[in-house]
CSV table of C-alpha atoms in Angstrom, one decimal:
chain,number,residue,atom,x,y,z
A,1388,ARG,CA,-48.3,-159.0,185.0
A,1389,GLY,CA,-48.6,-158.9,181.4
A,1390,LEU,CA,-44.9,-159.2,180.7
A,1391,ASP,CA,-43.5,-161.7,178.1
A,1392,LYS,CA,-42.1,-165.1,179.7
A,1393,ALA,CA,-38.8,-166.3,178.4
A,1394,PRO,CA,-38.1,-169.9,177.5
A,1395,ARG,CA,-36.4,-172.0,180.2
A,1396,HIS,CA,-32.6,-171.9,180.2
A,1397,GLY,CA,-31.1,-173.4,177.2
A,1398,GLN,CA,-34.3,-172.9,175.1
A,1399,MET,CA,-34.4,-170.9,172.0
A,1400,ALA,CA,-35.6,-167.4,172.8
A,1401,ARG,CA,-36.2,-166.3,169.0
A,1402,GLY,CA,-36.0,-167.9,165.6
A,1403,GLY,CA,-37.7,-171.2,164.5
A,1404,GLY,CA,-34.6,-173.4,164.1
A,1405,ARG,CA,-31.3,-174.1,165.8
A,1406,GLY,CA,-29.4,-172.1,163.3
A,1407,GLY,CA,-31.4,-168.9,163.5
A,1408,GLY,CA,-32.4,-168.5,167.0
A,1409,GLN,CA,-30.6,-166.8,170.0
A,1410,VAL,CA,-30.5,-168.2,173.4
A,1411,GLY,CA,-32.0,-165.9,176.1
A,1412,ARG,CA,-33.2,-166.1,179.6
A,1413,GLU,CA,-35.7,-164.6,182.1
A,1414,VAL,CA,-34.1,-161.8,184.3
A,1415,VAL,CA,-35.8,-161.1,187.5
A,1416,ALA,CA,-36.0,-157.7,189.0
A,1417,ARG,CA,-36.5,-157.5,192.7
A,1418,LEU,CA,-37.3,-154.7,195.2
A,1419,LEU,CA,-34.8,-154.3,198.3
A,1420,SER,CA,-37.4,-156.3,200.3
A,1421,GLY,CA,-36.9,-159.5,197.9
A,1422,ARG,CA,-40.2,-159.2,196.4
A,1423,GLU,CA,-40.3,-159.8,192.7
A,1424,LEU,CA,-41.4,-156.8,190.7
A,1425,ALA,CA,-41.0,-158.0,187.2
A,1426,SER,CA,-39.5,-160.9,185.0
A,1427,VAL,CA,-38.2,-159.9,181.8
A,1428,SER,CA,-37.4,-162.3,178.6
A,1429,VAL,CA,-34.1,-161.0,177.2
A,1430,VAL,CA,-31.6,-162.2,174.4
A,1431,PRO,CA,-28.3,-161.2,173.2
A,1432,GLY,CA,-28.5,-157.7,171.5
A,1433,ASP,CA,-31.1,-156.4,174.0
A,1434,CYS,CA,-30.2,-153.4,176.1
A,1435,VAL,CA,-30.9,-152.9,179.8
A,1436,ARG,CA,-33.5,-150.2,178.7
A,1437,LYS,CA,-35.8,-153.0,177.8
A,1438,ILE,CA,-35.7,-154.1,181.3
A,1439,ARG,CA,-36.3,-150.7,182.7
A,1440,LYS,CA,-39.3,-150.2,180.6
A,1441,SER,CA,-40.9,-153.6,182.0
A,1442,VAL,CA,-40.1,-152.5,185.4
A,1443,LEU,CA,-41.7,-149.1,185.0
A,1444,LEU,CA,-44.9,-150.9,183.6
A,1445,ALA,CA,-44.9,-153.1,186.6
A,1446,THR,CA,-44.6,-150.3,189.1
A,1447,ARG,CA,-47.2,-148.3,187.2
A,1448,ALA,CA,-49.6,-151.1,187.2
A,1449,GLU,CA,-49.3,-152.0,190.8
A,1450,ALA,CA,-49.7,-148.4,191.8
A,1451,SER,CA,-53.0,-148.0,189.9
A,1452,ALA,CA,-54.1,-151.3,191.6
A,1453,GLY,CA,-53.0,-149.9,195.0
A,1454,GLU,CA,-50.7,-152.9,195.6
A,1455,GLY,CA,-47.3,-152.8,197.6
A,1456,SER,CA,-45.9,-150.1,199.6
A,1457,GLN,CA,-42.9,-149.1,197.5
A,1458,VAL,CA,-44.5,-148.8,194.1
A,1459,GLY,CA,-45.5,-146.1,191.8
A,1460,PHE,CA,-42.0,-144.4,191.5
A,1461,GLU,CA,-40.8,-143.4,188.1
A,1462,SER,CA,-37.0,-142.9,189.0
A,1463,PHE,CA,-34.9,-145.9,189.9
A,1464,ASP,CA,-31.6,-147.7,189.5
A,1465,LEU,CA,-31.2,-151.2,188.2
A,1466,VAL,CA,-28.3,-152.9,190.3
A,1467,LEU,CA,-26.4,-156.0,189.4
A,1468,ASP,CA,-23.9,-157.2,192.1
A,1469,THR,CA,-23.6,-153.8,193.4
A,1470,ARG,CA,-23.0,-152.3,189.9
A,1471,LEU,CA,-25.3,-149.7,188.5
A,1472,LEU,CA,-26.3,-150.5,185.1
A,1473,ALA,CA,-26.7,-148.0,182.2
A,1474,ASP,CA,-29.8,-148.2,179.9
A,1475,ARG,CA,-27.6,-148.5,176.8
A,1476,GLU,CA,-25.6,-151.5,178.0
A,1477,LYS,CA,-26.2,-154.8,176.4
A,1478,VAL,CA,-27.4,-157.8,178.5
A,1479,GLU,CA,-24.5,-160.1,177.5
A,1480,ALA,CA,-21.9,-157.6,178.1
A,1481,CYS,CA,-23.1,-156.8,181.7
A,1482,GLY,CA,-23.7,-160.3,182.7
A,1483,LEU,CA,-27.5,-160.3,182.7
A,1484,LEU,CA,-27.4,-163.8,180.6
A,1485,GLU,CA,-25.6,-165.7,183.1
A,1486,GLU,CA,-27.4,-168.2,185.2
A,1487,GLY,CA,-28.8,-166.8,188.5
A,1488,ALA,CA,-28.4,-163.1,187.7
A,1489,GLU,CA,-31.0,-160.9,189.2
A,1490,LEU,CA,-31.6,-157.3,189.5
A,1491,LEU,CA,-32.1,-155.1,192.3
A,1492,VAL,CA,-34.5,-152.1,191.9
A,1493,LEU,CA,-33.6,-149.2,194.0
A,1494,ARG,CA,-35.8,-146.1,194.1
A,1495,THR,CA,-33.5,-143.2,193.3
A,1496,PRO,CA,-34.2,-139.3,193.2
A,1497,PRO,CA,-34.2,-138.0,189.5
A,1498,PHE,CA,-31.3,-135.8,188.5
A,1499,GLN,CA,-29.8,-134.3,185.4
A,1500,ILE,CA,-26.3,-133.4,184.4
A,1501,LEU,CA,-25.2,-130.8,181.9
A,1502,THR,CA,-22.2,-131.1,179.6
A,1503,ALA,CA,-20.2,-128.9,177.1
A,1504,SER,CA,-18.1,-130.6,174.3
A,1505,ASP,CA,-16.0,-129.8,171.1
A,1506,ASP,CA,-18.8,-131.0,168.8
A,1507,ARG,CA,-20.5,-127.5,169.2
A,1508,PHE,CA,-23.1,-128.7,171.4
A,1509,ALA,CA,-24.0,-128.7,175.2
A,1510,ARG,CA,-26.3,-131.5,176.3
A,1511,ILE,CA,-28.6,-132.4,179.3
A,1512,PHE,CA,-28.6,-136.1,180.3
A,1513,ASP,CA,-30.9,-137.9,182.5
A,1514,GLY,CA,-28.6,-138.9,185.4
A,1515,ILE,CA,-30.4,-142.1,186.1
A,1516,THR,CA,-31.0,-143.6,182.6
A,1517,GLY,CA,-27.9,-142.0,180.9
A,1518,ASP,CA,-30.1,-140.8,177.9
A,1519,CYS,CA,-29.6,-137.4,176.2
A,1520,THR,CA,-32.7,-135.5,176.7
A,1521,HIS,CA,-32.0,-132.0,175.5
A,1522,THR,CA,-29.4,-130.6,173.0
A,1523,PHE,CA,-28.7,-127.0,172.7
A,1524,HIS,CA,-27.7,-126.0,169.1
A,1525,GLY,CA,-26.5,-122.8,167.7
A,1526,HIS,CA,-22.8,-122.5,168.3
A,1527,ARG,CA,-20.5,-122.6,165.3
A,1528,ASN,CA,-17.3,-123.9,167.2
A,1529,ALA,CA,-16.3,-126.1,170.4
A,1530,VAL,CA,-18.5,-125.3,173.5
A,1531,ARG,CA,-16.1,-124.8,176.2
A,1532,ALA,CA,-18.4,-124.4,179.1
A,1533,ALA,CA,-22.2,-124.7,180.2
A,1534,VAL,CA,-24.0,-123.9,183.3
A,1535,PHE,CA,-27.5,-123.8,184.7
A,1536,SER,CA,-29.1,-120.7,186.2
A,1537,PRO,CA,-29.4,-121.1,189.9
A,1538,CYS,CA,-33.2,-121.9,189.5
A,1539,GLY,CA,-32.4,-124.4,186.7
A,1540,GLY,CA,-34.6,-122.7,184.1
A,1541,TYR,CA,-32.0,-121.4,181.9
A,1542,VAL,CA,-28.5,-122.7,180.4
A,1543,ALA,CA,-25.7,-120.3,179.7
A,1544,THR,CA,-22.9,-121.7,177.0
A,1545,ALA,CA,-19.5,-120.2,176.2
A,1546,SER,CA,-17.8,-121.1,172.8
A,1547,ASP,CA,-14.8,-120.9,170.7
A,1548,ASP,CA,-17.1,-119.0,168.1
A,1549,PHE,CA,-16.5,-115.8,170.3
A,1550,SER,CA,-20.0,-115.8,171.7
A,1551,ALA,CA,-21.8,-116.9,174.9
A,1552,LYS,CA,-25.6,-118.0,174.4
A,1553,LEU,CA,-28.6,-118.2,176.7
A,1554,PHE,CA,-31.3,-121.0,176.3
A,1555,ASP,CA,-34.4,-122.2,177.9
A,1556,ALA,CA,-33.4,-125.3,179.6
A,1557,LYS,CA,-36.7,-127.1,179.4
A,1558,SER,CA,-37.4,-126.3,175.7
A,1559,SER,CA,-33.8,-125.9,174.5
A,1560,ARG,CA,-34.8,-123.0,172.6
A,1561,HIS,CA,-32.1,-120.2,172.1
A,1562,LEU,CA,-33.1,-116.9,173.7
A,1563,TRP,CA,-30.1,-114.7,173.3
A,1564,THR,CA,-26.5,-114.4,172.1
A,1565,PHE,CA,-24.0,-112.3,174.4
A,1566,LYS,CA,-21.3,-110.6,172.0
A,1567,GLY,CA,-18.4,-108.4,172.7
A,1568,HIS,CA,-15.5,-110.6,173.1
A,1569,ARG,CA,-12.8,-110.7,170.3
A,1570,ASN,CA,-11.6,-114.3,170.9
A,1571,ASN,CA,-12.6,-117.8,172.2
A,1572,ILE,CA,-14.8,-117.7,175.4
A,1573,ASN,CA,-13.6,-120.4,177.8
A,1574,ALA,CA,-16.0,-119.8,180.8
A,1575,VAL,CA,-19.4,-118.7,182.0
A,1576,ASP,CA,-21.2,-118.4,185.2
A,1577,PHE,CA,-24.6,-117.1,186.4
A,1578,GLY,CA,-24.9,-114.6,189.4
A,1579,PRO,CA,-26.5,-115.9,192.4
A,1580,CYS,CA,-29.7,-114.4,191.6
A,1581,GLY,CA,-29.7,-115.6,187.9
A,1582,GLN,CA,-29.9,-112.0,186.5
A,1583,LEU,CA,-26.2,-111.6,185.5
A,1584,VAL,CA,-24.2,-113.7,183.3
A,1585,LEU,CA,-20.3,-113.6,183.5
A,1586,THR,CA,-17.8,-114.6,180.7
A,1587,GLY,CA,-14.0,-115.2,180.4
A,1588,SER,CA,-12.1,-115.1,177.2
A,1589,ASP,CA,-9.0,-115.7,175.3
A,1590,ASP,CA,-9.0,-112.0,174.7
A,1591,GLY,CA,-7.9,-111.4,178.2
A,1592,THR,CA,-11.1,-110.0,179.7
A,1593,ALA,CA,-14.1,-111.3,181.7
A,1594,LYS,CA,-17.3,-109.5,180.8
A,1595,LEU,CA,-20.6,-109.0,183.0
A,1596,PHE,CA,-23.8,-109.0,180.9
A,1597,ALA,CA,-27.4,-108.4,182.1
A,1598,CYS,CA,-29.9,-111.1,181.3
A,1599,ASP,CA,-33.0,-109.6,183.1
A,1600,ARG,CA,-33.5,-106.4,180.9
A,1601,PRO,CA,-35.4,-105.7,177.7
A,1602,TRP,CA,-32.0,-106.2,175.9
A,1603,PRO,CA,-30.4,-109.0,177.7
A,1604,SER,CA,-27.0,-108.8,176.0
A,1605,GLU,CA,-26.4,-105.5,177.6
A,1606,LEU,CA,-22.8,-105.1,178.9
A,1607,VAL,CA,-22.5,-104.2,182.5
A,1608,ASN,CA,-18.8,-104.3,183.3
A,1609,THR,CA,-15.4,-105.6,181.9
A,1610,PHE,CA,-12.6,-107.1,184.1
A,1611,HIS,CA,-9.0,-106.9,182.5
A,1612,SER,CA,-6.3,-109.6,182.8
A,1613,ARG,CA,-2.9,-109.4,181.0
A,1614,ASN,CA,-3.7,-112.9,179.2
A,1615,VAL,CA,-6.3,-115.6,178.6
A,1616,VAL,CA,-9.0,-115.9,181.0
A,1617,ASN,CA,-9.5,-119.6,181.7
A,1618,SER,CA,-12.3,-119.5,184.4
A,1619,VAL,CA,-14.7,-117.0,186.1
A,1620,ARG,CA,-16.8,-117.3,189.1
A,1621,PHE,CA,-19.0,-114.9,191.2
A,1622,SER,CA,-18.6,-114.8,194.8
A,1623,PRO,CA,-21.3,-116.5,197.1
A,1624,ASP,CA,-23.0,-113.2,197.6
A,1625,GLY,CA,-22.6,-111.9,193.9
A,1626,SER,CA,-20.7,-108.8,195.0
A,1627,ARG,CA,-17.1,-109.9,193.8
A,1628,VAL,CA,-15.8,-111.7,190.6
A,1629,LEU,CA,-12.8,-114.1,190.4
A,1630,THR,CA,-10.9,-115.0,187.4
A,1631,ALA,CA,-8.1,-117.4,186.6
A,1632,SER,CA,-5.6,-116.3,183.8
A,1633,ASP,CA,-2.6,-117.4,181.8
A,1634,ASP,CA,-1.0,-114.3,183.2
A,1635,LYS,CA,0.0,-116.3,186.2
A,1636,THR,CA,-2.7,-114.8,188.3
A,1637,ALA,CA,-6.3,-115.4,189.8
A,1638,ARG,CA,-7.8,-111.8,190.2
A,1639,MET,CA,-10.7,-110.6,192.5
A,1640,PHE,CA,-12.9,-107.6,191.2
A,1641,ASP,CA,-15.6,-105.6,192.6
A,1642,ALA,CA,-18.5,-106.7,190.4
A,1643,GLU,CA,-20.3,-103.4,190.5
A,1644,THR,CA,-17.3,-101.0,189.9
A,1645,GLY,CA,-15.0,-103.2,188.0
A,1646,ARG,CA,-12.1,-102.3,190.4
A,1647,GLU,CA,-9.5,-104.9,190.9
A,1648,ILE,CA,-9.2,-105.8,194.6
A,1649,LEU,CA,-6.5,-108.6,194.9
A,1650,ALA,CA,-4.3,-110.4,192.4
A,1651,PHE,CA,-3.2,-113.9,193.7
A,1652,LYS,CA,0.2,-114.6,191.8
A,1653,HIS,CA,1.3,-118.0,190.8
A,1654,PRO,CA,4.4,-119.4,189.1
A,1655,ASP,CA,2.6,-120.8,186.1
A,1656,PHE,CA,-0.6,-120.4,184.2
A,1657,VAL,CA,-3.8,-120.6,186.4
A,1658,ARG,CA,-6.6,-122.8,184.8
A,1659,SER,CA,-9.2,-122.6,187.7
A,1660,ALA,CA,-10.1,-120.4,190.7
A,1661,ALA,CA,-13.2,-120.9,193.0
A,1662,TRP,CA,-14.6,-119.6,196.2
A,1663,SER,CA,-15.0,-121.2,199.5
A,1664,PRO,CA,-18.8,-121.6,200.6
A,1665,ASP,CA,-18.3,-118.6,203.0
A,1666,GLY,CA,-16.4,-116.4,200.6
A,1667,ARG,CA,-13.4,-116.1,202.9
A,1668,GLN,CA,-10.9,-118.2,200.8
A,1669,ILE,CA,-10.3,-119.1,197.3
A,1670,VAL,CA,-8.7,-122.2,195.8
A,1671,SER,CA,-6.7,-122.2,192.4
A,1672,GLY,CA,-5.3,-124.9,190.3
A,1673,GLY,CA,-2.6,-124.5,187.5
A,1674,ASP,CA,-0.1,-126.0,185.3
A,1675,ASP,CA,2.5,-126.4,187.8
A,1676,GLY,CA,0.2,-129.3,189.1
A,1677,ILE,CA,-0.4,-127.6,192.6
A,1678,ALA,CA,-3.8,-126.6,194.0
A,1679,ARG,CA,-3.5,-123.8,196.4
A,1680,ILE,CA,-5.9,-122.3,199.0
A,1681,PHE,CA,-5.4,-118.4,199.7
A,1682,ASP,CA,-6.9,-116.5,202.7
A,1683,ILE,CA,-8.5,-113.4,201.2
A,1684,SER,CA,-8.1,-111.4,204.3
A,1685,SER,CA,-4.4,-111.8,204.4
A,1686,ASP,CA,-3.7,-112.4,200.7
A,1687,SER,CA,-1.6,-115.4,201.6
A,1688,VAL,CA,-1.3,-119.0,200.8
A,1689,MET,CA,-2.7,-121.2,203.5
A,1690,ARG,CA,-2.1,-124.6,202.2
A,1691,THR,CA,-0.9,-126.4,198.9
A,1692,PHE,CA,-1.7,-129.8,197.5
A,1693,GLU,CA,0.8,-131.2,195.4
A,1694,ASP,CA,-0.3,-134.9,194.8
A,1695,HIS,CA,-1.2,-134.5,191.1
A,1696,SER,CA,1.6,-135.6,188.6
A,1697,ASP,CA,0.6,-133.2,185.9
A,1698,GLY,CA,-1.5,-129.7,185.6
A,1699,VAL,CA,-4.4,-129.1,187.8
A,1700,CYS,CA,-7.5,-128.2,185.5
A,1701,SER,CA,-10.0,-127.4,188.2
A,1702,ALA,CA,-10.3,-127.1,191.8
A,1703,THR,CA,-13.4,-126.6,194.2
A,1704,PHE,CA,-14.6,-126.8,197.6
A,1705,SER,CA,-17.4,-129.1,198.8
A,1706,PRO,CA,-20.7,-127.3,199.7
A,1707,ASP,CA,-19.8,-127.7,203.4
A,1708,GLY,CA,-16.3,-126.5,203.0
A,1709,ARG,CA,-14.8,-129.5,204.5
A,1710,LEU,CA,-13.2,-131.2,201.3
A,1711,LEU,CA,-11.3,-130.0,198.3
A,1712,LEU,CA,-11.9,-131.4,194.7
A,1713,THR,CA,-9.2,-131.3,192.0
A,1714,ALA,CA,-9.2,-132.5,188.4
A,1715,SER,CA,-6.1,-133.0,186.6
A,1716,GLN,CA,-4.2,-133.7,183.3
A,1717,ASP,CA,-2.9,-136.9,184.9
A,1718,HIS,CA,-6.5,-138.6,184.4
A,1719,LEU,CA,-7.3,-138.4,187.9
A,1720,ALA,CA,-9.6,-136.4,190.2
A,1721,ARG,CA,-8.7,-136.3,193.9
A,1722,ILE,CA,-10.7,-135.4,197.0
A,1723,PHE,CA,-8.8,-134.1,199.8
A,1724,ASP,CA,-9.8,-133.6,203.6
A,1725,LEU,CA,-9.2,-129.9,204.5
A,1726,GLY,CA,-9.0,-131.0,208.3
A,1727,THR,CA,-5.9,-133.2,207.8
A,1728,GLY,CA,-4.9,-132.0,204.3
A,1729,ARG,CA,-4.5,-135.5,203.2
A,1730,CYS,CA,-5.9,-137.2,199.9
A,1731,ARG,CA,-8.9,-139.3,201.1
A,1732,THR,CA,-10.2,-140.5,197.7
A,1733,ILE,CA,-8.6,-141.1,194.2
A,1734,CYS,CA,-11.2,-141.2,191.3
A,1735,ARG,CA,-9.8,-143.3,188.6
A,1736,GLY,CA,-11.4,-144.6,185.3
A,1737,HIS,CA,-10.8,-141.7,182.8
A,1738,THR,CA,-8.3,-142.2,179.9
A,1739,ASP,CA,-7.5,-138.7,179.3
A,1740,PHE,CA,-7.3,-135.2,180.8
A,1741,VAL,CA,-10.1,-134.6,183.5
A,1742,CYS,CA,-11.0,-131.0,182.6
A,1743,SER,CA,-13.4,-130.3,185.4
A,1744,ALA,CA,-14.9,-131.9,188.5
A,1745,THR,CA,-17.7,-130.6,190.8
A,1746,PHE,CA,-19.5,-131.8,193.8
A,1747,SER,CA,-23.5,-132.7,193.8
A,1748,ALA,CA,-25.4,-130.3,196.1
A,1749,ASP,CA,-25.4,-132.8,199.0
A,1750,GLY,CA,-21.8,-133.3,198.8
A,1751,THR,CA,-22.0,-137.2,198.4
A,1752,LYS,CA,-21.1,-137.4,194.6
A,1753,ILE,CA,-18.7,-135.7,192.3
A,1754,LEU,CA,-19.2,-135.4,188.5
A,1755,THR,CA,-16.2,-135.1,186.1
A,1756,ALA,CA,-15.8,-134.2,182.6
A,1757,SER,CA,-12.7,-135.4,180.3
A,1758,ASP,CA,-11.0,-135.2,177.0
A,1759,ASP,CA,-11.8,-139.0,176.7
A,1760,GLY,CA,-15.3,-138.0,175.6
A,1761,THR,CA,-17.2,-139.0,178.8
A,1762,SER,CA,-18.5,-137.6,181.9
A,1763,ARG,CA,-18.5,-139.7,184.9
A,1764,ILE,CA,-20.1,-139.9,188.5
A,1765,PHE,CA,-18.0,-141.0,191.6
A,1766,PRO,CA,-19.3,-141.4,195.2
A,1767,VAL,CA,-17.2,-139.3,197.4
A,1768,GLU,CA,-16.7,-142.2,199.9
A,1769,THR,CA,-15.4,-144.8,197.5
A,1770,GLY,CA,-14.1,-143.1,194.3
A,1771,ASP,CA,-15.5,-146.0,192.2
A,1772,CYS,CA,-17.1,-144.9,189.0
A,1773,SER,CA,-20.8,-145.4,189.4
A,1774,ARG,CA,-22.2,-143.9,186.2
A,1775,THR,CA,-20.7,-142.9,182.7
A,1776,TYR,CA,-22.3,-140.6,180.2
A,1777,ASP,CA,-20.9,-141.0,176.8
A,1778,VAL,CA,-20.7,-138.0,174.8
A,1779,GLY,CA,-18.8,-139.7,171.7
A,1780,PRO,CA,-15.4,-139.0,170.2
A,1781,TYR,CA,-15.4,-135.5,171.5
A,1782,HIS,CA,-13.6,-133.6,174.3
A,1783,VAL,CA,-15.9,-132.9,177.2
A,1784,SER,CA,-14.9,-129.6,178.7
A,1785,THR,CA,-17.3,-129.2,181.7
A,1786,ALA,CA,-20.1,-131.2,183.3
A,1787,VAL,CA,-22.4,-129.9,186.0
A,1788,PHE,CA,-25.3,-131.2,188.1
A,1789,ALA,CA,-28.6,-129.4,187.6
A,1790,PRO,CA,-29.8,-127.5,190.7
A,1791,GLU,CA,-32.2,-129.6,193.0
A,1792,PRO,CA,-35.8,-128.4,192.7
A,1793,ARG,CA,-36.6,-125.6,195.2
């Protein structure tokens, strides 16, 4: 297939003499059917990316020749003994130089993730390869949050430089800066139609901006709390706004008038508040280590979740409303079954605060962001880390999945 053939096991793969060569081997990549798709020569120091490129060439060659029934795909996972391999991994570190090691090639739908971090940047990563594909520049201080617009065409960011920014997601081009806050901006959200941007700040306010007008930074409304606003969320229908604050409340406002509708009181700082998919409940998480579900109609606590040993940084419902996901300063994310109230999955692997966690659109995976400088994906069923995205020695404040194509 035009791929380099490796020397047989034990022979020198590079170099002319025993002292200067490196022992390598030939790695076989197979489809689920067992058919060999590619055979690639690798030596110590090579990355898994080299194998991916060879497999991609093989699939394209077979597709152009009309061979095979499962070829011609551009997006796939490389699996070794049930473990997904990242492109940046060295072949010797992940066990590909061991005798008998073979890779399984699994077709996988492409996806992207978006991160916000302390190094002043937001980034988009290819979900399959782990490569950073887009970097959003312009902030002069830490980026505390980043979100996609509902259609996925735009990215909004919030920063400690007192500004929020709007970018084109495809080109990374900066489009507009939203100004008006007098302190760090901790949170940002798009309205359901993508025409409004909501921000929350250390100045004790949340602000609503229009981004569909000749002057996109036009301030539409301001929502007041009595202390730092840590998170902001539109209701599913866009008619209400939910904030979480260091004033020990989660507050609900009318998005059009700015009128406060309800204040959900807590015994400590509230770090996060989110809506249920039907908009009838909210869930909050705070420094007391407890996640609480409130019924909006009665303004009462329906259930509490007290499994974490430290503060809850974020809490959110699954897309179908059956599960609850929490992220904590105890370095864990937990998934709860709302039918039983019990913790069904514990996601381990982070070595510092887990700052945020969110579900994929199909509810099968969660994505976390941590102060340990990584974002990770965990399957809901197992809680075993399947992918890691390394941002570097910087705290990662938020991470979200890109919207699926419509």
